Coordinates of C-alpha atoms and ligand atoms in Angstrom, one line a residue:
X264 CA 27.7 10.3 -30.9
X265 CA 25.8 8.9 -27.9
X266 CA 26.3 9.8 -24.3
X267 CA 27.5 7.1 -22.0
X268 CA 27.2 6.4 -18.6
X269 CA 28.0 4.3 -15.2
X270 CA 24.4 3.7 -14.5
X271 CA 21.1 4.6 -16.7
X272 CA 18.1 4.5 -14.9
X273 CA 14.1 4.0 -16.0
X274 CA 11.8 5.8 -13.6
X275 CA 12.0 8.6 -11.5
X276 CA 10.3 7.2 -8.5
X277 CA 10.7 5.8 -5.0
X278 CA 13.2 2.8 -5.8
X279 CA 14.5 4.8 -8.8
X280 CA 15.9 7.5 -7.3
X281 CA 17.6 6.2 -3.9
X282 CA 19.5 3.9 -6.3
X283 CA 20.1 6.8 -9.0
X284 CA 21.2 9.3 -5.8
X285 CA 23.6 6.4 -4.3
X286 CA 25.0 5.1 -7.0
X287 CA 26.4 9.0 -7.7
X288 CA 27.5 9.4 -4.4
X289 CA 29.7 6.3 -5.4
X290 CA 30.6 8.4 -7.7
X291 CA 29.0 6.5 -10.7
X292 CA 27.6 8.8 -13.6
X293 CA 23.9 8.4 -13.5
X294 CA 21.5 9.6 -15.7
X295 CA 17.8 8.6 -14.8
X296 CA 14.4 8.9 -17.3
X297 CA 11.1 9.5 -16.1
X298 CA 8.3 9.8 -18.8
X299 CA 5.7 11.0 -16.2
X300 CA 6.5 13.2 -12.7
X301 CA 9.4 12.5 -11.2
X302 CA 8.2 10.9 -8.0
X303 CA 6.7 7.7 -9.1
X304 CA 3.4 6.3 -7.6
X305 CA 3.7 7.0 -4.0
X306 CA 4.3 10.6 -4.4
X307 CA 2.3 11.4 -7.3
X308 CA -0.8 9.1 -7.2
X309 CA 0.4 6.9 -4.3
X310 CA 1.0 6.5 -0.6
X311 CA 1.4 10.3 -0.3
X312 CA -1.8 12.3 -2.1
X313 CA -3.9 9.4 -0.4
X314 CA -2.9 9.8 3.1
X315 CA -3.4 13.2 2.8
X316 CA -6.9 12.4 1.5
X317 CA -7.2 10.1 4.7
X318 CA -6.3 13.0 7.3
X319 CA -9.1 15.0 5.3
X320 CA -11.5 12.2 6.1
X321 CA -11.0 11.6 9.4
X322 CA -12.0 15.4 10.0
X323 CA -15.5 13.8 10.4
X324 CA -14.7 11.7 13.7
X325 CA -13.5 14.2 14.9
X326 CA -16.3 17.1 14.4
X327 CA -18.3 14.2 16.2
X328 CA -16.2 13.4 18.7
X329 CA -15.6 16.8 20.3
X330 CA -19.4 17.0 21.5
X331 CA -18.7 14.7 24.1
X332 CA -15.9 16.5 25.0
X333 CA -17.8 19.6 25.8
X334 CA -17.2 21.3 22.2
X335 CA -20.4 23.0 20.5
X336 CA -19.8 23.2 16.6
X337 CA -21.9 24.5 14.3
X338 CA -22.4 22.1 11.0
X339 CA -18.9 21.7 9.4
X340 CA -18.9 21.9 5.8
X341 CA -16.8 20.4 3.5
X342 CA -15.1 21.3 0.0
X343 CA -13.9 18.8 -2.2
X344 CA -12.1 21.1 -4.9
X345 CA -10.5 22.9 -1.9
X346 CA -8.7 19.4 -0.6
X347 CA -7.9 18.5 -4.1
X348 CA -6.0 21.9 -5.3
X349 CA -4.5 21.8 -1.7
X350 CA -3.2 18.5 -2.1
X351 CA -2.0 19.3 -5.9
X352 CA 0.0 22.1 -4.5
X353 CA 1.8 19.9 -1.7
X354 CA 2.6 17.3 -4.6
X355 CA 3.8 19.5 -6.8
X356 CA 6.0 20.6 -3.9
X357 CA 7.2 17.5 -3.2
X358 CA 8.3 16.7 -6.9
X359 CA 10.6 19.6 -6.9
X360 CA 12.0 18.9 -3.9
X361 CA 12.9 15.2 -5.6
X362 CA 13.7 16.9 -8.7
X363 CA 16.6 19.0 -7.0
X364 CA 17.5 16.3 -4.7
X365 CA 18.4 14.5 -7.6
X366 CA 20.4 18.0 -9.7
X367 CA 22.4 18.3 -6.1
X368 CA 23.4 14.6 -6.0
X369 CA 24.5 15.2 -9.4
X370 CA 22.1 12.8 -11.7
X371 CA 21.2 13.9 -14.9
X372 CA 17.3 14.1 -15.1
X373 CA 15.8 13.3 -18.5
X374 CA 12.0 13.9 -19.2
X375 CA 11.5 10.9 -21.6
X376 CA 10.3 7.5 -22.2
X377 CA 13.5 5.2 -22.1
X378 CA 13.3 2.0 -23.9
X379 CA 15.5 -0.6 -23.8
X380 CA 17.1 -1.3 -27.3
X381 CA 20.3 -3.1 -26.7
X382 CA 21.9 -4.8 -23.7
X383 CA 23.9 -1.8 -23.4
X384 CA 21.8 1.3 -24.5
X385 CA 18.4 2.9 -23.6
X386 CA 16.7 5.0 -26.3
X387 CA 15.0 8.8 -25.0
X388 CA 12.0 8.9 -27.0
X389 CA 11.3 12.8 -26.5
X390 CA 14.8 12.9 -28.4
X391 CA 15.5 9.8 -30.5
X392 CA 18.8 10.0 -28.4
X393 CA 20.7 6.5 -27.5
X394 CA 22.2 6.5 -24.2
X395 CA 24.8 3.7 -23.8
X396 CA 25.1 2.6 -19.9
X397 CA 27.3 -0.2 -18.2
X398 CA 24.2 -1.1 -16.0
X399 CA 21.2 -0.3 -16.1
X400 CA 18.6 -0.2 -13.2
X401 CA 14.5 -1.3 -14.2
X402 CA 12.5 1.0 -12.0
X403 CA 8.9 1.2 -13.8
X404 CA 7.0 0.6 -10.8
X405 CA 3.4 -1.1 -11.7
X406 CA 0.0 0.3 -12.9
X407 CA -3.5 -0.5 -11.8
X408 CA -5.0 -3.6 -13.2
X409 CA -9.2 -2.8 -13.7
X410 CA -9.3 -6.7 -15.0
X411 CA -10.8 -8.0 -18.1
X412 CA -13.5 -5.5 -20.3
X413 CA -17.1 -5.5 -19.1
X414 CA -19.9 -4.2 -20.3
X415 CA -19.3 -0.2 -19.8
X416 CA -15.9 -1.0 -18.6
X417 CA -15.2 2.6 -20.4
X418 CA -17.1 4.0 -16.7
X419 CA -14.8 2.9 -14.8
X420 CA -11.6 4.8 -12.6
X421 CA -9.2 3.6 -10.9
X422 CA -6.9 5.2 -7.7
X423 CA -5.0 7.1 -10.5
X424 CA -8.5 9.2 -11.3
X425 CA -9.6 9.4 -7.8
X426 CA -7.2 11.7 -6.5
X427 CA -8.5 14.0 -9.4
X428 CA -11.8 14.2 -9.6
X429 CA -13.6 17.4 -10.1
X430 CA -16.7 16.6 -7.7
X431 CA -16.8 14.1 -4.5
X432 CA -19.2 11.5 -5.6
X433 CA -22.4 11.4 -4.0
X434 CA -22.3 7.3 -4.5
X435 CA -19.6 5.5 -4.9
X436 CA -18.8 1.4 -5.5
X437 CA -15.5 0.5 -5.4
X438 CA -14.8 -2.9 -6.4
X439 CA -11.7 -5.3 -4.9
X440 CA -11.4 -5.6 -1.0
X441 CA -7.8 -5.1 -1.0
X442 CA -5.5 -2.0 0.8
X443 CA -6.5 0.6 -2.0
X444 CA -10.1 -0.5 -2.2
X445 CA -11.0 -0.3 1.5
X446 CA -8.6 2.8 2.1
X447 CA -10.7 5.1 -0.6
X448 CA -13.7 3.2 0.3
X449 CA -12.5 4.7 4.3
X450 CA -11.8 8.3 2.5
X451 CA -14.8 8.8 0.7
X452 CA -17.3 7.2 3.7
X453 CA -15.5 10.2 5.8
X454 CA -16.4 12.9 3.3
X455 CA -19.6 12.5 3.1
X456 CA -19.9 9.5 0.2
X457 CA -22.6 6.4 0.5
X458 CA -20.1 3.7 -0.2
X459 CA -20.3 -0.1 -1.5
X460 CA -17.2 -2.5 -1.4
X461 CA -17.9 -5.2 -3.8
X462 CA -15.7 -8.1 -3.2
X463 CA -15.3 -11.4 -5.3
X464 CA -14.2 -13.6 -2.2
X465 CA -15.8 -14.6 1.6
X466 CA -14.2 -11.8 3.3
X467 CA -12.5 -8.4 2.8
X468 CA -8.3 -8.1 3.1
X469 CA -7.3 -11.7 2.1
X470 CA -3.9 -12.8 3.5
X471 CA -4.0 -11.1 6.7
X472 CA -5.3 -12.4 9.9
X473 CA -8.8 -14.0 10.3
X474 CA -9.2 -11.8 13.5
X475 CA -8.2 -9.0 11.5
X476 CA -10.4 -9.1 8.4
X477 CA -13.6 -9.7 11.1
X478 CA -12.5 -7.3 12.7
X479 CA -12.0 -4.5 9.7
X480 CA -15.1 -5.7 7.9
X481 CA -17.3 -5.0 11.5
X482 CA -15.8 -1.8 12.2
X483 CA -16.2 -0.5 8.3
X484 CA -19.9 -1.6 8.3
X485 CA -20.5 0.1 11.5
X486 CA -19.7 3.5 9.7
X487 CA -22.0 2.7 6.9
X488 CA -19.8 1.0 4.4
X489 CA -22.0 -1.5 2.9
X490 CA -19.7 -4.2 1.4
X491 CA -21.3 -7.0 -0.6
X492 CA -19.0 -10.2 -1.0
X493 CA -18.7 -13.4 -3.3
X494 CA -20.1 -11.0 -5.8
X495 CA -18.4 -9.1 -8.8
X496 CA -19.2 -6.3 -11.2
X497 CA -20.3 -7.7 -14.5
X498 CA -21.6 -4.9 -16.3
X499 CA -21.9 -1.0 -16.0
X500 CA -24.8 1.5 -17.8
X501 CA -25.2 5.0 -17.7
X502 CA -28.5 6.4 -17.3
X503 CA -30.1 9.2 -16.9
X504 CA -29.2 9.6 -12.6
X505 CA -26.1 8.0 -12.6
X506 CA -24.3 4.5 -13.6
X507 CA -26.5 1.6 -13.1
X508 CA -24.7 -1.5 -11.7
X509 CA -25.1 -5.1 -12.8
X510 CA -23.2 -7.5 -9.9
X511 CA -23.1 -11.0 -10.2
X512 CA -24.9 -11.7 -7.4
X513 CA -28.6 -12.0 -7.5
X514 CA -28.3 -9.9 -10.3
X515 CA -28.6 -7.0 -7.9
X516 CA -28.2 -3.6 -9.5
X517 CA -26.7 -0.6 -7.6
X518 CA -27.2 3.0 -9.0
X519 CA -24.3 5.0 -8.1
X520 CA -22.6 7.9 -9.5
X521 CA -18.7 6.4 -9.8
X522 CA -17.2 2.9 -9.9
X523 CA -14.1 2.0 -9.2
X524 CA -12.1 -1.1 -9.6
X525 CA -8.9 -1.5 -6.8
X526 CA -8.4 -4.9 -8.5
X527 CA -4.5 -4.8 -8.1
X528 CA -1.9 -3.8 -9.6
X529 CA 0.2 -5.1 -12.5
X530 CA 4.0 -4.4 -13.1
X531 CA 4.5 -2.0 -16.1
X532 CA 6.6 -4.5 -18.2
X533 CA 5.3 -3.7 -21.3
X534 CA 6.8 -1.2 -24.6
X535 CA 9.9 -1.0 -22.6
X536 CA 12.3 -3.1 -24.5
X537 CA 12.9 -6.3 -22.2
X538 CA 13.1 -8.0 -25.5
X539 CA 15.8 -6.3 -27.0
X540 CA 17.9 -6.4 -24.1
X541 CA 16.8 -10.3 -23.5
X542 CA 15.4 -9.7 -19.9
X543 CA 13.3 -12.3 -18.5
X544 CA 10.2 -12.4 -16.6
X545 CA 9.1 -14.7 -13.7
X546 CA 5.6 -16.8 -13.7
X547 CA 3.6 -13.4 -12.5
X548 CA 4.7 -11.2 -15.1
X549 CA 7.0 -9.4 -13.7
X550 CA 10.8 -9.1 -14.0
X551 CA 12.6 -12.1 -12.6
X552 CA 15.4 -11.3 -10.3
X553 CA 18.1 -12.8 -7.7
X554 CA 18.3 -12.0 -3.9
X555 CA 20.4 -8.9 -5.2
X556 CA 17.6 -7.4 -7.6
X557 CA 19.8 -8.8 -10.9
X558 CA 18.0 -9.9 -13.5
X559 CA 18.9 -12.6 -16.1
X560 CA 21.2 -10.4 -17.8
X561 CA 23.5 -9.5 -15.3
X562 CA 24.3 -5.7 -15.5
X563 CA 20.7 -5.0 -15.4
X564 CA 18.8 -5.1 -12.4
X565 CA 15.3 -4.7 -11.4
X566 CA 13.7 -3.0 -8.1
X567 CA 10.1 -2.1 -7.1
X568 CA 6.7 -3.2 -7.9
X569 CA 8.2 -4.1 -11.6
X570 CA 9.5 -6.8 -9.5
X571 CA 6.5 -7.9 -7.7
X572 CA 8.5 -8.9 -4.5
X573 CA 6.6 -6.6 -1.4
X574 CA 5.1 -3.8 -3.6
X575 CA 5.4 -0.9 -0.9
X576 CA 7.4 2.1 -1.0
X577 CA 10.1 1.5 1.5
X578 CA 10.7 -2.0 0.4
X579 CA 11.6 -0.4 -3.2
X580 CA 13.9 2.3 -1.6
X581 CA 15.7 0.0 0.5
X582 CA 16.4 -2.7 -2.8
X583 CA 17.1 0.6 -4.7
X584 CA 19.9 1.2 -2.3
X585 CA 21.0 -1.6 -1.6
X586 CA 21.0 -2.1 -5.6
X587 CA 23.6 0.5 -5.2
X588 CA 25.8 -0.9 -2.8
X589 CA 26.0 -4.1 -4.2
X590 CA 27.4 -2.8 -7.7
X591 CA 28.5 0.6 -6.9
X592 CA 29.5 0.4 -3.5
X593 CA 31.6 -2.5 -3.7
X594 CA 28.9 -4.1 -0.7
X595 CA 27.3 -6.8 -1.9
X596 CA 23.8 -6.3 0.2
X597 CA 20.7 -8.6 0.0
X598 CA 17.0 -7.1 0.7
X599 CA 15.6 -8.8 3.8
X600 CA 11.8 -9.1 3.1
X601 CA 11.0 -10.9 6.2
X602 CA 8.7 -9.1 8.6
X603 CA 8.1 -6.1 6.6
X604 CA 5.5 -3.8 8.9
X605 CA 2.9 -2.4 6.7
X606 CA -0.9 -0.9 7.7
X607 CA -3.7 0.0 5.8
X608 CA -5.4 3.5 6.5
X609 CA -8.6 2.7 7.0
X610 CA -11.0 3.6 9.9
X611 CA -10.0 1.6 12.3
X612 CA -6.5 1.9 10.6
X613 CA -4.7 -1.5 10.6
X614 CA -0.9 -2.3 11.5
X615 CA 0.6 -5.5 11.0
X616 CA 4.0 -7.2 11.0
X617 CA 5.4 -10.5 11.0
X618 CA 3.1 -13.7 10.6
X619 CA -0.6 -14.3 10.7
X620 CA -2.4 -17.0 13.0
X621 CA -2.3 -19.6 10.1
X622 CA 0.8 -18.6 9.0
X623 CA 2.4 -19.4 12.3
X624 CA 0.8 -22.7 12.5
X625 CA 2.0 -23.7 9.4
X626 CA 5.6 -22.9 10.3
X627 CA 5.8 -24.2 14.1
X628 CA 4.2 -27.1 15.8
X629 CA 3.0 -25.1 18.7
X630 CA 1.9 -21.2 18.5
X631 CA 0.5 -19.2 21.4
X632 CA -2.1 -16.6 20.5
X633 CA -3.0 -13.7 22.6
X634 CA -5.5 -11.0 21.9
X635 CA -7.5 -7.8 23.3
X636 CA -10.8 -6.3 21.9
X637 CA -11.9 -3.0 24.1
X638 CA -13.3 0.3 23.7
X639 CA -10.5 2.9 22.9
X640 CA -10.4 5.6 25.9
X641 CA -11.2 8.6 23.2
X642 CA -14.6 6.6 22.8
X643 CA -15.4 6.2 26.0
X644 CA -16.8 10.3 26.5
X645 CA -16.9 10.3 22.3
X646 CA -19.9 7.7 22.6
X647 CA -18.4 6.2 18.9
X648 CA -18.9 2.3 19.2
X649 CA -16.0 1.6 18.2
X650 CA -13.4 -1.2 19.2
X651 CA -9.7 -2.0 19.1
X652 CA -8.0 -5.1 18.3
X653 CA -4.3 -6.0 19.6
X654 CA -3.4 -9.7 18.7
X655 CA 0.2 -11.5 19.4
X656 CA 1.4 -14.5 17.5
X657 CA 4.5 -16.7 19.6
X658 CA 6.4 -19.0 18.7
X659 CA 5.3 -21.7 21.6
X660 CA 8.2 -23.4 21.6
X661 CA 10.9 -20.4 21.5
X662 CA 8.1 -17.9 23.1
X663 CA 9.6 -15.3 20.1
X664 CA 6.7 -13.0 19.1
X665 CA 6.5 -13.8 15.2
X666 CA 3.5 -11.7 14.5
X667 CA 1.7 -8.4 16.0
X668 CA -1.4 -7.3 14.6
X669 CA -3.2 -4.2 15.6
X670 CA -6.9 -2.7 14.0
X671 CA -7.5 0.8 15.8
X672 CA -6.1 4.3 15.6
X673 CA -2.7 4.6 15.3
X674 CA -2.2 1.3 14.3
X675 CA 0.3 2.0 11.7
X676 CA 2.5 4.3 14.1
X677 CA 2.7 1.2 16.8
X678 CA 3.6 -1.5 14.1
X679 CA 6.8 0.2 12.5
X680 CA 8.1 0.6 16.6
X681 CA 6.8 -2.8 17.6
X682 CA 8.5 -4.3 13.9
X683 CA 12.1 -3.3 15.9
X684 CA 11.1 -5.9 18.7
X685 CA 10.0 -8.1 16.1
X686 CA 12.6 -8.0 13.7
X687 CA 15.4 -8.1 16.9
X688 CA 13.7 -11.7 17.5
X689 CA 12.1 -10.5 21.0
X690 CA 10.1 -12.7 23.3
X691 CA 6.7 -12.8 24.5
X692 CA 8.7 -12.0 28.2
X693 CA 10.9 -9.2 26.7
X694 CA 7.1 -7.5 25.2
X695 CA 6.2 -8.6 29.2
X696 CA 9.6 -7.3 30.9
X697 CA 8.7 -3.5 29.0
X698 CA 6.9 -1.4 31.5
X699 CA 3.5 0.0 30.6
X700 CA 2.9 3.2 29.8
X701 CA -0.2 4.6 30.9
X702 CA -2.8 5.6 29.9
X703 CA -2.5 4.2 26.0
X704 CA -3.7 1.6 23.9
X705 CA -0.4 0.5 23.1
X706 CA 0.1 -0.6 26.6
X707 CA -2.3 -3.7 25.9
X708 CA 0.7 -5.0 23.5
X709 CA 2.5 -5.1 26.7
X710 CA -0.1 -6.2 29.6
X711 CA -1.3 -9.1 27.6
X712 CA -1.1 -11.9 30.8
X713 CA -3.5 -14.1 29.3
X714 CA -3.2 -16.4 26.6
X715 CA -6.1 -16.6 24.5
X716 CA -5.0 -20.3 23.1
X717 CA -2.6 -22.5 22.0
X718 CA -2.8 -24.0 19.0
X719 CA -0.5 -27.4 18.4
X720 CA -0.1 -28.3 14.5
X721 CA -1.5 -31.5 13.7
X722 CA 1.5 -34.6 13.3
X723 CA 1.1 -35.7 9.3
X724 CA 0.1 -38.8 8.2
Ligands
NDP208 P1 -4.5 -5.9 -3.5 O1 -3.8 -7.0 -4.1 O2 -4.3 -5.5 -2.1 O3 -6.1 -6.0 -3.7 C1 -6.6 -6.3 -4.9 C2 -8.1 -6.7 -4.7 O4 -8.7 -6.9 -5.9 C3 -8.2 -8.1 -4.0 O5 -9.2 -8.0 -3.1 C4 -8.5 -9.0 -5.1 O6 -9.2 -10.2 -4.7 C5 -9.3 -8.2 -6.0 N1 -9.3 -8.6 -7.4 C6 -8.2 -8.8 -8.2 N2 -8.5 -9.2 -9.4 C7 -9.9 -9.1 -9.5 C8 -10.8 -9.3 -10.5 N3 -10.5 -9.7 -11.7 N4 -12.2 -9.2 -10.2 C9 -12.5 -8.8 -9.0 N5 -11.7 -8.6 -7.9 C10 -10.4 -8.7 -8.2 O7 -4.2 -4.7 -4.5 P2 -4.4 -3.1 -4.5 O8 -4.7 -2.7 -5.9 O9 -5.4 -2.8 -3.4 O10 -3.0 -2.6 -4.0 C11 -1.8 -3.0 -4.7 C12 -0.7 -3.1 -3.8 O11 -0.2 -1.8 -3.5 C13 -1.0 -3.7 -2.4 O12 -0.9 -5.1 -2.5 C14 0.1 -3.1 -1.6 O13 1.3 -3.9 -1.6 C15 0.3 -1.7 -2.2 N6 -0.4 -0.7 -1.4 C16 0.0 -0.4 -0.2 C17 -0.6 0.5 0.6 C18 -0.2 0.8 2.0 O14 0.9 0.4 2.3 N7 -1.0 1.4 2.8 C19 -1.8 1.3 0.1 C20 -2.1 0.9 -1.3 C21 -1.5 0.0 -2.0 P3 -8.5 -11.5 -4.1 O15 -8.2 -11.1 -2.7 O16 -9.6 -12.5 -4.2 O17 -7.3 -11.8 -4.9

């Protein structure tokens, strides 16, 4: 006879298991399948192993730095395998820790495949086993998209790989000028790597600010990024030193030793059983839900980058929960994906929430910009040429600050305090009214007098 259960859950990871460990604590019998490492994407091969790849990157600043601070060191060395078991282990650590999170809350962990094969039930592939649930929660998270096949497309890696090589790359072209591009493009430029971001549009980052993406792209080619735009790989060779190259433009050929494609990422839709179960999908591919994470069929619901709303870890978490709430906790609770802080860790890192320049314009007849470029303090005895970038959007006729955008270090750190003032609606002479504090970079946000410009929208026709 099959099992049954309250809730039934596919994939183990950020989104999946808040809503799996909730829902229990309702006091809903959850069982919840991961085929892979429970953990998803940001632990396993996400957010977490790449930021600790970024602290091992920024090592080099920082050897460089300390000269001009007095420090004498003698040649640093680095050692890829080292970072790479090191970060292994901390992963692994992290999994159990999510594994027994999820035995203490009381959800039964099952290390399978689950496929959808009836409205109601969720076959275990490892077992043959049919589960029957009275909802079930769609948490396969998303998978990187490389595009269609080139020539020698069989050379190519993606984010998953990266984390695991075997040798840092002496060359390196990484192709897409998006968050995971430019961030590995960041980590492998500060171990040592010659780097080339090739990008099929004008400019790196599209859909944040203009100021922004000048900004990035300046501050990335001053560390010897080279990044090559309106271009695209068409095809990939392997020769005798390496992989030769073929880009679109000018037929230039680049001989490096890796290539990867950051070319997005694609919900993981597929071999699932949305069919059976009747479970639509929107325009992009991914499953179509309501404002509570319900799909058409409505005791199953969808959260995460399957969903392609804001695919970023503590957007999933936070429609995982509130996934439980709504059906578990007798709280019916709606995601808020309005001025979501998120940064990018490059070097400079980037933090941004609310709206862009052009995004504000669009949306209110008259915007106030303001904006700082300077030379961090650290740089001043550091020599590094380096500059910072703190920009405010307002809301001219209101004077609410509906977008802060910041390109320098710690970028990320300031934006998820500065998203409270956003998101509690604050003006531009509440950021005023906040003292300084001195001496930081984040006191520009606060000691911006000046405004750059105003920008009035055009009346239509
Ligand atoms: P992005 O959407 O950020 O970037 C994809 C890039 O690939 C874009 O520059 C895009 O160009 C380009 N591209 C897409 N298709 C092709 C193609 N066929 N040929 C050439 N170029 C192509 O996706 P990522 O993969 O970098 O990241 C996925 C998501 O994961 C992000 O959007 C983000 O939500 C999340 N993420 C968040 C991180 C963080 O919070 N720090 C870190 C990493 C990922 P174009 O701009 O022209 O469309």
């Amino acid at each position: 006879m099959s099992e049954e259960v309250d809730l039934f859950v596919i994939g183990a990871g950020s989104g999946g298991v808040r809503a799996a460990r909730i829902a229990s604590g309702y006091g809903a019998s959850v069982m919840i399948a991961e085929e892979f490492r429970v953990g998803g994407t940001c632990v396993i091969r996400g957010c977490v192993p790449k930021k600790l790849l970024v602290y091992a990157s920024r090592f080099h600043d920082e050897f460089e730095d300390a000269k001009g601070y007095g420090w004498t060191l003698h040649e640093p060395t680095f050692d890829w395998p080292t970072l790479i078991a090191n970060k292994d282990k901390e992963i692994a650590r992290l999994e159990a820790a999510y594994t027994s999170n999820l035995d203490r809350s009381k959800v039964k962990v099952v290390k399978s495949r689950a496929v959808l094969v009836e409205p109601h039930a969720v076959k275990l592939l490892a077992t043959g086993e049919t589960v029957r649930a009275k909802h079930i929660l769609i948490a396969t998270g998303g998978w990187p998209s490389v595009g269609k096949d080139i020539e020698g497309h069989e050379h190519v890696i993606t984010s998953n790989e990266a984390l695991h090589l075997t040798e840092l790359p002496k060359r390196i072209l990484i192709q897409g000028g998006g968050y995971i591009a430019l961030e590995f493009a960041t980590i492998f430029n500060g171990l040592g790597s010659d780097v080339t971001v090739v990008y099929r549009g004008d400019n790196i980052l599209r859909g944040f600010d203009e100021d922004v993406r000048a900004h990035v792209r300046t501050e990335l080619e001053k560390r010897g990024i080279k990044i090559i735009t309106k271009a695209i790989v068409e095809g990939i060779e392997k020769v005798d030193h390496g992989l030769c190259v073929q880009l679109s433009d000018h037929h230039q050929q680049i001989l490096v030793d890796k290539v990867m494609f950051a070319t997005g990422r694609r919900p993981n839709v597929k071999n699932i059983g949305l069919e059976a179960a009747g479970v639509a999908l929107n325009d992009k591919g991914a499953i179509a839900v309501n404002e509570y994470s319900q799909t058409n069929v409505p005791h199953i619901y969808a959260v995460g980058d399957v969903t392609d709303r804001i695919a970023l870890t503590p957007v999933a978490i936070r429609e995982g929960h509130s996934f439980a709430d709504t059906v578990f906790g007798g709280r019916p609770t709606k995601v808020d994906h309005t001025d979501v802080p998120t940064a990018v860790f490059t070097e400079p890192e980037v933090g941004v929430v609310g709206l862009t320049e052009a995004q504000a314009i669009e949306r209110f007849p008259k915007v106030d910009i303001y904006k700082a470029t300077f030379k961090p303090m650290k740089a001043t005895l550091s020599g590094r040429d380096t500059r910072m970038l703190m920009k405010l959007i307002v809301d001219g006729m209101t004077d609410r600050v509906v977008g802060c955008h910041i390109v320098g270090a710690d970028a990320g750190e300031m934006i998820q305090v500065v998203g409270i003032a956003v998101k509690m609606r604050a003006t531009k002479a509440d950021f005023d009214a906040t003292m300084a504090l001195h001496p930081s970079a984040a006191e520009e946000l606060v000691t911006m007098r000046t405004k750059f410009a105003t920008r009035v929208r055009e009346a239509a026709e």
